[in-house]
mmCIF file of C-alpha atoms in Angstrom:
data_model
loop_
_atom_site.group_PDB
_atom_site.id
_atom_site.type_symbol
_atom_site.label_atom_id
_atom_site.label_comp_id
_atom_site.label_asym_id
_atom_site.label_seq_id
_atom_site.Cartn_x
_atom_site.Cartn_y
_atom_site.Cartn_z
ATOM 1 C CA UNK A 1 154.639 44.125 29.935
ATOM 2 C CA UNK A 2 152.559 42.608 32.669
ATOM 3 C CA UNK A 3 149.002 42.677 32.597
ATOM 4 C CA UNK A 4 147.154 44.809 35.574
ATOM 5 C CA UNK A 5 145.590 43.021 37.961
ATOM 6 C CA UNK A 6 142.150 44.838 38.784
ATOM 7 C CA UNK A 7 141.076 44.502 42.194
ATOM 8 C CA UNK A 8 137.602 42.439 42.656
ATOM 9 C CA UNK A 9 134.297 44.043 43.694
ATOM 10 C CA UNK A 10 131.317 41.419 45.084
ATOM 11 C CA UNK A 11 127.717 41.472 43.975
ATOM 12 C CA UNK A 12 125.526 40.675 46.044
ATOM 13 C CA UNK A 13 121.623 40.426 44.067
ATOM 14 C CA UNK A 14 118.488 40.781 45.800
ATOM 15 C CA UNK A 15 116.209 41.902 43.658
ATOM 16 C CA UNK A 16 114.082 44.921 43.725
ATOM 17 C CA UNK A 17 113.309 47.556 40.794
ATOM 18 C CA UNK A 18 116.655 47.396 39.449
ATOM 19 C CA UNK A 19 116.352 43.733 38.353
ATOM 20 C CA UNK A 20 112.763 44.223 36.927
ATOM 21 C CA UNK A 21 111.426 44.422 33.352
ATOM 22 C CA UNK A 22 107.864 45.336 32.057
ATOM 23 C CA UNK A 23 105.914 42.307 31.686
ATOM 24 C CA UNK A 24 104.322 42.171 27.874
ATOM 25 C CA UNK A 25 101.189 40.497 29.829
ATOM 26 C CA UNK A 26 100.620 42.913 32.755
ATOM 27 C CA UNK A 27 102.240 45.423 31.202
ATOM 28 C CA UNK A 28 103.695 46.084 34.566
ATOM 29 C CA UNK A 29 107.266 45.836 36.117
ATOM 30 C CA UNK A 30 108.234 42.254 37.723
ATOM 31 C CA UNK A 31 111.646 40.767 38.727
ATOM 32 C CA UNK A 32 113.315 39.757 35.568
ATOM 33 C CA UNK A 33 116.644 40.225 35.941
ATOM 34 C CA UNK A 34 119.828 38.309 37.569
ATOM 35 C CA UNK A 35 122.719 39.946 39.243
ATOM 36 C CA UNK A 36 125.018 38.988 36.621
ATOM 37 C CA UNK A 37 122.341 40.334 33.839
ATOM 38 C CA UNK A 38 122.712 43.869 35.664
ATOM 39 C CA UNK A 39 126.652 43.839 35.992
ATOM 40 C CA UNK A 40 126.705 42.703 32.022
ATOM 41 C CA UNK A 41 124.756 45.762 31.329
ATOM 42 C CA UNK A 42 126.821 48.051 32.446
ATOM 43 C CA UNK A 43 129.172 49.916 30.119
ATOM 44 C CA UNK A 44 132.971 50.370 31.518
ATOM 45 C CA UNK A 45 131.877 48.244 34.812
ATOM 46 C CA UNK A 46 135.423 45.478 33.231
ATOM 47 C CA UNK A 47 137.863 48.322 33.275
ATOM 48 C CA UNK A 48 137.363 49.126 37.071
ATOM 49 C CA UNK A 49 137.492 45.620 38.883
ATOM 50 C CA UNK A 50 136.611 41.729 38.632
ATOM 51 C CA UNK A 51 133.114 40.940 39.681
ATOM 52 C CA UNK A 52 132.250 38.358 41.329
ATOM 53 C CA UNK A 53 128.164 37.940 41.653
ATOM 54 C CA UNK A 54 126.138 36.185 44.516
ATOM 55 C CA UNK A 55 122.645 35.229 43.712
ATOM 56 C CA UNK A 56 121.080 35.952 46.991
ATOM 57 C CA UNK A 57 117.098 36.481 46.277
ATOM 58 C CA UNK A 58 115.011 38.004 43.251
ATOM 59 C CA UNK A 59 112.050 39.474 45.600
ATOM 60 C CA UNK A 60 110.153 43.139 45.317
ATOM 61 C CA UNK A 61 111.749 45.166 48.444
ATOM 62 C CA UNK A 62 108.297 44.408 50.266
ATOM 63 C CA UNK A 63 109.380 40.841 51.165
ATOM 64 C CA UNK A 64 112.607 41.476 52.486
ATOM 65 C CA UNK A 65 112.933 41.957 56.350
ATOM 66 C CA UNK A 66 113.921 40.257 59.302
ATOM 67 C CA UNK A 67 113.337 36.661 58.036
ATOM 68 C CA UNK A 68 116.257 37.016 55.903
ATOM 69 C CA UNK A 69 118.230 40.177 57.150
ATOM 70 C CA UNK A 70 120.731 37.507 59.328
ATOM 71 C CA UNK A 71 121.424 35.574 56.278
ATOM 72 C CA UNK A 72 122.296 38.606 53.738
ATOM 73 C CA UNK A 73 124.799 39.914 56.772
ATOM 74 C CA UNK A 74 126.207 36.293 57.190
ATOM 75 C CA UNK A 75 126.453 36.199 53.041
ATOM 76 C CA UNK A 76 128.208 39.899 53.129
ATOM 77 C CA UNK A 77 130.605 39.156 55.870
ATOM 78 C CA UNK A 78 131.532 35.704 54.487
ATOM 79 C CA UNK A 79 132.673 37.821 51.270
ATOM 80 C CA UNK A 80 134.153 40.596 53.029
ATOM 81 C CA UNK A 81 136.235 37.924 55.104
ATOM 82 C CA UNK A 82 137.846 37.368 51.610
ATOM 83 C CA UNK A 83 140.920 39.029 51.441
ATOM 84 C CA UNK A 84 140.851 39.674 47.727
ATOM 85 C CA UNK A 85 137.191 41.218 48.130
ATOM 86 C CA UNK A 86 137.596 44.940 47.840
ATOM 87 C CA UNK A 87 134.339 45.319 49.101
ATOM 88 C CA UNK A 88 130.167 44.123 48.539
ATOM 89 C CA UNK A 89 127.589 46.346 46.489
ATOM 90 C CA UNK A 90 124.360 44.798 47.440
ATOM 91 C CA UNK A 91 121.458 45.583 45.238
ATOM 92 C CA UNK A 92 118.282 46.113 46.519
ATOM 93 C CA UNK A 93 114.822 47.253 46.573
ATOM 94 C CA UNK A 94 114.551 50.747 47.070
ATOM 95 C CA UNK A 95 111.162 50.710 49.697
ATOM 96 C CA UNK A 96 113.405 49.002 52.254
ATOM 97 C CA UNK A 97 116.432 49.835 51.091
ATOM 98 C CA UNK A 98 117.459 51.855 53.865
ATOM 99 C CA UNK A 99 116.169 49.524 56.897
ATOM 100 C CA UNK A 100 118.186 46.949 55.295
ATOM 101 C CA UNK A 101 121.328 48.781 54.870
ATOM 102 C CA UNK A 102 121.294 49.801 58.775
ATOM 103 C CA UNK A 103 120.596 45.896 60.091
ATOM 104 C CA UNK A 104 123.954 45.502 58.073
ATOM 105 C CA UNK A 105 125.360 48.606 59.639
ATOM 106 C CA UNK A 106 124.486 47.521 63.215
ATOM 107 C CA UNK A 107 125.599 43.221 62.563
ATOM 108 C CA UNK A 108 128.692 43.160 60.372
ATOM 109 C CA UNK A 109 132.220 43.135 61.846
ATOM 110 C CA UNK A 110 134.163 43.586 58.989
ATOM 111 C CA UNK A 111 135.044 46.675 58.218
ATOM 112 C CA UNK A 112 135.224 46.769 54.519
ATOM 113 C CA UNK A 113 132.814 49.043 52.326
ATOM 114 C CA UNK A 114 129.412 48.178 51.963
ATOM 115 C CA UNK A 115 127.297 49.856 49.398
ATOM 116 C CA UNK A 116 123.409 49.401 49.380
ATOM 117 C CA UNK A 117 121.692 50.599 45.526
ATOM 118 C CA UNK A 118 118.778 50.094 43.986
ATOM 119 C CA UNK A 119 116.664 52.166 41.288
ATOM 120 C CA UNK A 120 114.076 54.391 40.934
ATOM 121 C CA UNK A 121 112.817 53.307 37.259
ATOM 122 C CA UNK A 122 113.067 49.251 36.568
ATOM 123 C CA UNK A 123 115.357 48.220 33.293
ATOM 124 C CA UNK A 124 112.659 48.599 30.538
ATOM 125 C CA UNK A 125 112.594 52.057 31.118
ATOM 126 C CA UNK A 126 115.022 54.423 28.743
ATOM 127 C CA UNK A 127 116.399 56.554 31.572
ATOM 128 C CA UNK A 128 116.645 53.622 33.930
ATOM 129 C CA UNK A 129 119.267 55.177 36.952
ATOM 130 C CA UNK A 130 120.073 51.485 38.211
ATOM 131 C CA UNK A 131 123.212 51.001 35.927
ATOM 132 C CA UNK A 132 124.880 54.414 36.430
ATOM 133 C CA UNK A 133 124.011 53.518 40.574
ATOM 134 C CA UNK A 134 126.093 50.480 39.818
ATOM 135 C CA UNK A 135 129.280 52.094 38.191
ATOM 136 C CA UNK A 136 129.263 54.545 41.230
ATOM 137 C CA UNK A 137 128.669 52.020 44.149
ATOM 138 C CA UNK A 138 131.814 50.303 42.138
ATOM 139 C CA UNK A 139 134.014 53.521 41.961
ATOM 140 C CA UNK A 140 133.261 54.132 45.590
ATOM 141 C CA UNK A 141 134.461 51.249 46.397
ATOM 142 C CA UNK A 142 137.651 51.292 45.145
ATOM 143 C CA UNK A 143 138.273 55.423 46.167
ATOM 144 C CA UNK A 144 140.864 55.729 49.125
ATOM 145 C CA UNK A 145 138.691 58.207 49.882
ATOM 146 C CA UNK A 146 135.699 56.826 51.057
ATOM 147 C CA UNK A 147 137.506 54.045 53.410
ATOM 148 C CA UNK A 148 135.788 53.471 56.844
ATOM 149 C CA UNK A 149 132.340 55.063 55.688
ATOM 150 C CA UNK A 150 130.399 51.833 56.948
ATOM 151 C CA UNK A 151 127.295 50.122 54.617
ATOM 152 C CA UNK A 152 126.157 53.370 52.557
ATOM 153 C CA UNK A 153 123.063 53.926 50.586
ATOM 154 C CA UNK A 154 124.688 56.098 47.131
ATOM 155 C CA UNK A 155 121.980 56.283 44.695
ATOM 156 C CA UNK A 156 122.078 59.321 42.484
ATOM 157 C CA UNK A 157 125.738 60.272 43.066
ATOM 158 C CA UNK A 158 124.773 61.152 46.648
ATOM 159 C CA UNK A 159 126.422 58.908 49.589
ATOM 160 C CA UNK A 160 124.240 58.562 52.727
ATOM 161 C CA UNK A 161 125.158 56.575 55.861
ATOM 162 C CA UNK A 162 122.614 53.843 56.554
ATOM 163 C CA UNK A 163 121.643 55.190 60.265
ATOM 164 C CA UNK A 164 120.758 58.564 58.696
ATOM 165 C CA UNK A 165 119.253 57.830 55.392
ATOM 166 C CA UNK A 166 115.299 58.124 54.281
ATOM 167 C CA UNK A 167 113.832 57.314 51.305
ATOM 168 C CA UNK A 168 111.696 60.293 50.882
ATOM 169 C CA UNK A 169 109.979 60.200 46.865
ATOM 170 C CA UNK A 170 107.632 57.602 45.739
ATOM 171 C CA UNK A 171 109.327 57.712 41.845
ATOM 172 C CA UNK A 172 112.036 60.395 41.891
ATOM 173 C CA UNK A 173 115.655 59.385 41.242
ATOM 174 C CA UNK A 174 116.242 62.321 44.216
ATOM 175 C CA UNK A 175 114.986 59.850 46.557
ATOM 176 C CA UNK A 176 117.122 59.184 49.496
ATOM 177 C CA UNK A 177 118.526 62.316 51.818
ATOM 178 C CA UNK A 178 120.048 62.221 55.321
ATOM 179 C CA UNK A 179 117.614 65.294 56.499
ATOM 180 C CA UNK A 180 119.605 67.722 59.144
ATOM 181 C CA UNK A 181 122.772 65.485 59.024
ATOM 182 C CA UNK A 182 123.357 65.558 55.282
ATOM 183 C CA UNK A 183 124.984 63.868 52.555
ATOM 184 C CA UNK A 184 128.736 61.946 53.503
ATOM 185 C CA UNK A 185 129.883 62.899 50.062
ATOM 186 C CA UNK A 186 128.895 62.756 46.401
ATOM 187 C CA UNK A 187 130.388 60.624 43.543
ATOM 188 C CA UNK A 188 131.617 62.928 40.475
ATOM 189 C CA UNK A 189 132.426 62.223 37.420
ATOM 190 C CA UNK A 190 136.180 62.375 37.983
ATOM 191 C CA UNK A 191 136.159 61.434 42.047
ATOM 192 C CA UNK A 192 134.637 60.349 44.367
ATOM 193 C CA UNK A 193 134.024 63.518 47.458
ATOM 194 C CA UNK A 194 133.869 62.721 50.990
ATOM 195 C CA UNK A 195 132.748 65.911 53.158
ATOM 196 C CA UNK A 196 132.232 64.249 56.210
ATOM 197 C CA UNK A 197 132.526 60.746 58.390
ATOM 198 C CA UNK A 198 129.600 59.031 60.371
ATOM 199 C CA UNK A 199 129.951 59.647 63.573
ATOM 200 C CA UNK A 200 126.849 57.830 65.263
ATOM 201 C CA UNK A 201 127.865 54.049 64.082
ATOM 202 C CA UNK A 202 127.760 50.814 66.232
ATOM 203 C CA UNK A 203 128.386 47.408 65.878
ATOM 204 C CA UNK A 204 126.024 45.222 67.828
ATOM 205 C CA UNK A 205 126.410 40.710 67.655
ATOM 206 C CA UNK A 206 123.699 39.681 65.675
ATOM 207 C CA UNK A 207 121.994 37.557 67.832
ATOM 208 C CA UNK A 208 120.587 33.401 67.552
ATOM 209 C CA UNK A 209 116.848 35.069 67.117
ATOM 210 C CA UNK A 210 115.810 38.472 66.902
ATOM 211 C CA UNK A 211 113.175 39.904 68.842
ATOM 212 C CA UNK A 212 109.814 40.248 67.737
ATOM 213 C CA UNK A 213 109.159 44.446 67.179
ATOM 214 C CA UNK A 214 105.856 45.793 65.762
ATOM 215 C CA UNK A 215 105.244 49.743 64.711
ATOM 216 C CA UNK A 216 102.552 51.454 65.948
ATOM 217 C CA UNK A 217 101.230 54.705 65.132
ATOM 218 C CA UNK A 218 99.982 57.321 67.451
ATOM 219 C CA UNK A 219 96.990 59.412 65.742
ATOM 220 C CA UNK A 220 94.453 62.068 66.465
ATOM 221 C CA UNK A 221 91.998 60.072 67.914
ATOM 222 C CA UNK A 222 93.701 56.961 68.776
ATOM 223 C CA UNK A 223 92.353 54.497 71.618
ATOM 224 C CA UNK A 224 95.590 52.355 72.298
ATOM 225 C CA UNK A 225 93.787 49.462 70.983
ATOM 226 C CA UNK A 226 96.439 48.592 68.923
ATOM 227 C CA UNK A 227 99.533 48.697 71.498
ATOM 228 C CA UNK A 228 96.952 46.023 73.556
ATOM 229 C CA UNK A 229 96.399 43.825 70.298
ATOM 230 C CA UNK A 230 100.437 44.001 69.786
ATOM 231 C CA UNK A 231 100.846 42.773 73.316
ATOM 232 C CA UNK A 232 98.079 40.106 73.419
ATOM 233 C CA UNK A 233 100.002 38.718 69.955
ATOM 234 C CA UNK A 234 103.367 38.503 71.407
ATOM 235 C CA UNK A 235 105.048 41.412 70.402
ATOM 236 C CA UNK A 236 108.535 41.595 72.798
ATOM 237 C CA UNK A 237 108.574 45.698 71.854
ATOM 238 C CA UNK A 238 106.553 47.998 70.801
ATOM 239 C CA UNK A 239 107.947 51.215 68.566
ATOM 240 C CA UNK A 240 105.470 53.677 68.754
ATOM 241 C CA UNK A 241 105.533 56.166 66.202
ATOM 242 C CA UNK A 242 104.620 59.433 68.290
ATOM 243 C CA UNK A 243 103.772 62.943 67.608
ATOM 244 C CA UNK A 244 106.115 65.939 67.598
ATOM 245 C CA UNK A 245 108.729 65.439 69.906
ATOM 246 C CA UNK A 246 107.738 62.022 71.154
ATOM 247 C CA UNK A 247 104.046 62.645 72.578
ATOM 248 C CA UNK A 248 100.555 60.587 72.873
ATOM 249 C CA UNK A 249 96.854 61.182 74.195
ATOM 250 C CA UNK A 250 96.411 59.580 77.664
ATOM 251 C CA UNK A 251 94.516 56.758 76.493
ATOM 252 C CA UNK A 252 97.803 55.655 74.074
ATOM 253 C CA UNK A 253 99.817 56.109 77.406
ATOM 254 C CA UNK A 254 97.330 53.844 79.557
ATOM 255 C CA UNK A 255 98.042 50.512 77.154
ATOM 256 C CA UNK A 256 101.612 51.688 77.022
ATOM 257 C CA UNK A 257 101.291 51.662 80.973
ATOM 258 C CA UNK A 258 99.984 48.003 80.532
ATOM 259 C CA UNK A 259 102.727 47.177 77.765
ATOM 260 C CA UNK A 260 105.511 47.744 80.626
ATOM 261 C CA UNK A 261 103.821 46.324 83.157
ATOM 262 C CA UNK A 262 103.723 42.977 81.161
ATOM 263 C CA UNK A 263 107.690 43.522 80.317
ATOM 264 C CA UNK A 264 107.289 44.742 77.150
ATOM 265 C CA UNK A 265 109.555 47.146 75.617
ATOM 266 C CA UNK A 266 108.494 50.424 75.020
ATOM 267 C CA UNK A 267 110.250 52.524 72.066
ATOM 268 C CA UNK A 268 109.404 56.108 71.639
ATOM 269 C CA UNK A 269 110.183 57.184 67.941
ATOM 270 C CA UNK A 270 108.725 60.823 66.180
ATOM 271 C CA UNK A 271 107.255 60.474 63.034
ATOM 272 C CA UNK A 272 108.426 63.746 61.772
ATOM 273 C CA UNK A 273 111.794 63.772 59.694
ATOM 274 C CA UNK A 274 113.800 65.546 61.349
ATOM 275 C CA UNK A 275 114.693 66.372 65.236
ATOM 276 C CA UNK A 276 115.118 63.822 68.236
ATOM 277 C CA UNK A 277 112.414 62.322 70.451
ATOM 278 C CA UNK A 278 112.888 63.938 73.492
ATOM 279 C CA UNK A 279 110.927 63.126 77.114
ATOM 280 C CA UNK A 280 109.823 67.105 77.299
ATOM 281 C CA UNK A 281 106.347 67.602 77.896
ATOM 282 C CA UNK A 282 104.345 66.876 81.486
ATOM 283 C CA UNK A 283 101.012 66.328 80.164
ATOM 284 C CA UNK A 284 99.545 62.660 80.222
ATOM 285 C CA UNK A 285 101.421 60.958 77.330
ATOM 286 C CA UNK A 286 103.715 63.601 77.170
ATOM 287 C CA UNK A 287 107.067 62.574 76.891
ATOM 288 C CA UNK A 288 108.348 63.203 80.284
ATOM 289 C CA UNK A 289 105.197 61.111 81.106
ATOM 290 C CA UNK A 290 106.366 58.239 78.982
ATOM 291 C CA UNK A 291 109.956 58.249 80.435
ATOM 292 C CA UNK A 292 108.694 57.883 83.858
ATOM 293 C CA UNK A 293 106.744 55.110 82.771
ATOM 294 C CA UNK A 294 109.860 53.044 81.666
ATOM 295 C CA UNK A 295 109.904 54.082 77.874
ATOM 296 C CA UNK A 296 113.173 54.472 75.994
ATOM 297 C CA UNK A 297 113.287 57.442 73.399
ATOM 298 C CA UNK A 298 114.681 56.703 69.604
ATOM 299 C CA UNK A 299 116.638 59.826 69.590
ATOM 300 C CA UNK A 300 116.380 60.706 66.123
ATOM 301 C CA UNK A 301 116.097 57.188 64.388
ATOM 302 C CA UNK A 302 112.995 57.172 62.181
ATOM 303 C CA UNK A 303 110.800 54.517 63.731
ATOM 304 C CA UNK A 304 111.354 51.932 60.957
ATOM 305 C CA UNK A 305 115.103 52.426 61.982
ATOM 306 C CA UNK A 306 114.119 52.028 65.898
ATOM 307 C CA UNK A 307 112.707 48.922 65.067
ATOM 308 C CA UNK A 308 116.123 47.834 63.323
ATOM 309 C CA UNK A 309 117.929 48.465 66.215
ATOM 310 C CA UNK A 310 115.124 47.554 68.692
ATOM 311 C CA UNK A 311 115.422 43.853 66.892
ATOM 312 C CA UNK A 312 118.889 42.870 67.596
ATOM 313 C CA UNK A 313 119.244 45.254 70.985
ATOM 314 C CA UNK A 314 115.872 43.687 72.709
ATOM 315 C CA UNK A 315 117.782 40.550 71.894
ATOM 316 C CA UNK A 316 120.605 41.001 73.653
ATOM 317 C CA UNK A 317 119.326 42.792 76.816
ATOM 318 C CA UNK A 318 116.046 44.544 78.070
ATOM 319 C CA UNK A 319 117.479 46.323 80.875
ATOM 320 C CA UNK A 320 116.008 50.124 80.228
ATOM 321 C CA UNK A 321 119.263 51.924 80.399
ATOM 322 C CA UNK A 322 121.167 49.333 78.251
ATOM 323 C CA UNK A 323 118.703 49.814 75.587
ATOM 324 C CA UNK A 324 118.364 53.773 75.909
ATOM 325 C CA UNK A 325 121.928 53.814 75.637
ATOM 326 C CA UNK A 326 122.242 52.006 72.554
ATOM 327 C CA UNK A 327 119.845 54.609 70.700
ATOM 328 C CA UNK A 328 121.587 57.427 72.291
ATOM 329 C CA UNK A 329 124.728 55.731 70.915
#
C-alpha cells in the first residue's frame, strides 16, 4: 500500500497577536512566537497537508504597512509560483489585517488562495482563537469549494473578501464583517460553505515605488489645516475621510481647492461603514462640490482601503478618470 501524498500548504509568519505570549516582566503580551512554533501547536494541522513555513517578520500589526507590503506580495507570489504550493496562509496582526490582505488582493497575479488570520487573544491565553484560525485557513485551502475566492480574511469560521472586510471589535473573536456585502462563506466543522463569489476584485502591477497617501479626517469644526500641512510635506494624495455621503465644511473644500491646484490627488472616502461616497449634495464641500473640483469618490472602500488602492493606482497614473475608474472598479 502506498503512502498518501498530502498536498503542501505555505506559512507565511508575520507576527501579530497570534505569535505573542505574556511577558512574566510586563506582564503584558509581546511577540514570542515563530511561525513554525504556531503550526507545531496545532492539533490535526499533519493529517491535512505538508507545511512549509516562511519567516517573514515578528512585528505588532502597527508596524506593518507600505514599507514592507511589496516584499510580503513578492514573498507570497514567489510561493504561489510553486507548483506544489496549494496555496499561502499568511498570519498577521489583526489591527491591519485587513489593509494588508487587500494590497495583496490588488498586486498578486497568481491566482492561488490566499488566506490572511490572525487572533483576537495572544497564545498565553486559555481560549486563544489563533490555532483553530489556523486549521480553518488550512481546510479552506484545500476545499474545491472555495477556489478563485482571491486573498480572504477567515477568522472565526467566517470568510470575508479583503476589499470588503472591517475589523470592527477592539477584543472580540467576532471581529471582522463585510457590512452590507456579507460573509463569502463560513468554514464548518465538516465543510467548508461558499454562498457567494467577489465580484468587485482587480489586479493592479505593483509598481517600482508607491505613492505617498496620507488620511485625513473631516470634523465638526475643522479648518483644512491639515490637508495644507499634508501638501506642504509632500503628500502625492490626500484620502479624506468625509462625512455622510462624502461631504466637508467650505473651509475643508478651500485647501482641497489648493490640494488640486498643486496636482495633488484628491480621494473622497465616508467614514461611516456602510454605503458609497457619492458627489450628491450642492452646498460648498458638498460632494457635487468636490467632484467639480477634480476629486475622485472611494465608492464604498473604507478610507484606510482608499488609501490601499490610492498607493499603487496614484502610481501608475493620475489622470482623474483613470483613477475614479479604478475605485468604481
Amino acid at each position: 500500500m502506498t503512502d498518501v501524498v498530502l498536498p503542501t500548504v505555505a506559512i507565511v509568519a508575520t507576527g501579530g497577536t497570534i505569535a505573542m505570549k505574556i511577558d512574566p516582566v510586563t506582564h503584558a503580551p509581546v511577540p514570542a512566537l515563530s511561525g513554525a512554533d504556531l503550526v507545531a501547536a496545532v492539533p490535526g494541522l499533519e493529517k491535512l497537508a505538508r507545511i512549509a513555513v516562511t519567516e517573514f517578520s515578528n512585528i505588532p500589526s502597527a508596524e506593518m504597512g507600505p514599507d514592507l507590503w511589496p516584499s510580503l506580495t513578492r514573498t507570497v507570489e514567489g510561493l504561489l509560483a510553486d507548483p506544489d504550493i496549494a496555496g499561502v496562509v499568511v498570519l498577521h496582526g489583526t489591527d491591519t489585517l485587513d489593509t494588508s490582505a487587500y494590497f495583496l488582493d490588488l498586486t498578486l497575479r497568481i491566482d492561488k488562495p490566499v488566506v490572511v488570520i490572525g487572533a483576537q487573544r495572544n497564545a498565553s491565553d486559555l481560549d486563544s482563537d489563533g490555532a483553530r484560525n489556523l486549521l480553518n485557513a488550512v481546510r479552506q485551502i484545500l476545499s474545491p469549494a472555495a477556489a478563485s475566492l482571491g486573498v480572504t480574511v477567515t477568522l472565526n469560521h467566517a470568510i470575508n473578501a479583503a476589499r470588503d472586510v472591517r475589523k470592527t471589535h477592539t477584543h472580540n473573536v467576532e471581529t471582522f464583517h463585510s457590512g452590507e456585502t456579507g460573509y463569502l462563506g463560513t468554514i464548518d466543522e465538516d465543510r467548508v460553505v461558499i454562498r457567494r463569489a467577489p465580484l468587485r476584485r482587480q489586479t493592479l502591477p505593483l509598481p517600482e515605488r508607491l505613492a505617498r497617501i496620507v488620511i485625513v479626517a473631516m470634523y465638526a469644526g475643522a479648518d483644512g489645516s491639515q490637508i495644507r500641512h499634508a501638501v506642504e510635506s509632500g503628500a502625492e494624495g490626500i484620502v479624506v475621510a468625509a462625512l455622510g455621503m462624502g461631504n466637508v465644511n467650505a473651509a475643508f473644500l478651500d485647501a482641497i481647492r489648493s490640494a488640486i491646484a498643486k496636482g495633488v490627488g484628491i480621494i473622497i472616502a465616508t467614514k461611516l461603514e456602510n454605503g458609497r461616497a457619492l458627489p450628491v449634495y450642492g452646498f460648498p464641500g458638498g460632494g457635487s462640490t468636490l467632484k467639480a473640483e477634480g476629486a475622485v469618490f472611494a465608492d464604498d472602500l473604507s478610507p484606510d482601503k482608499a488609501r490601499v488602492l490610492a498607493l499603487v493606482a496614484l502610481a501608475i497614473t493620475r489622470d482623474r478618470d483613470a483613477l475614479q475608474a479604478h475605485f468604481d472598479h
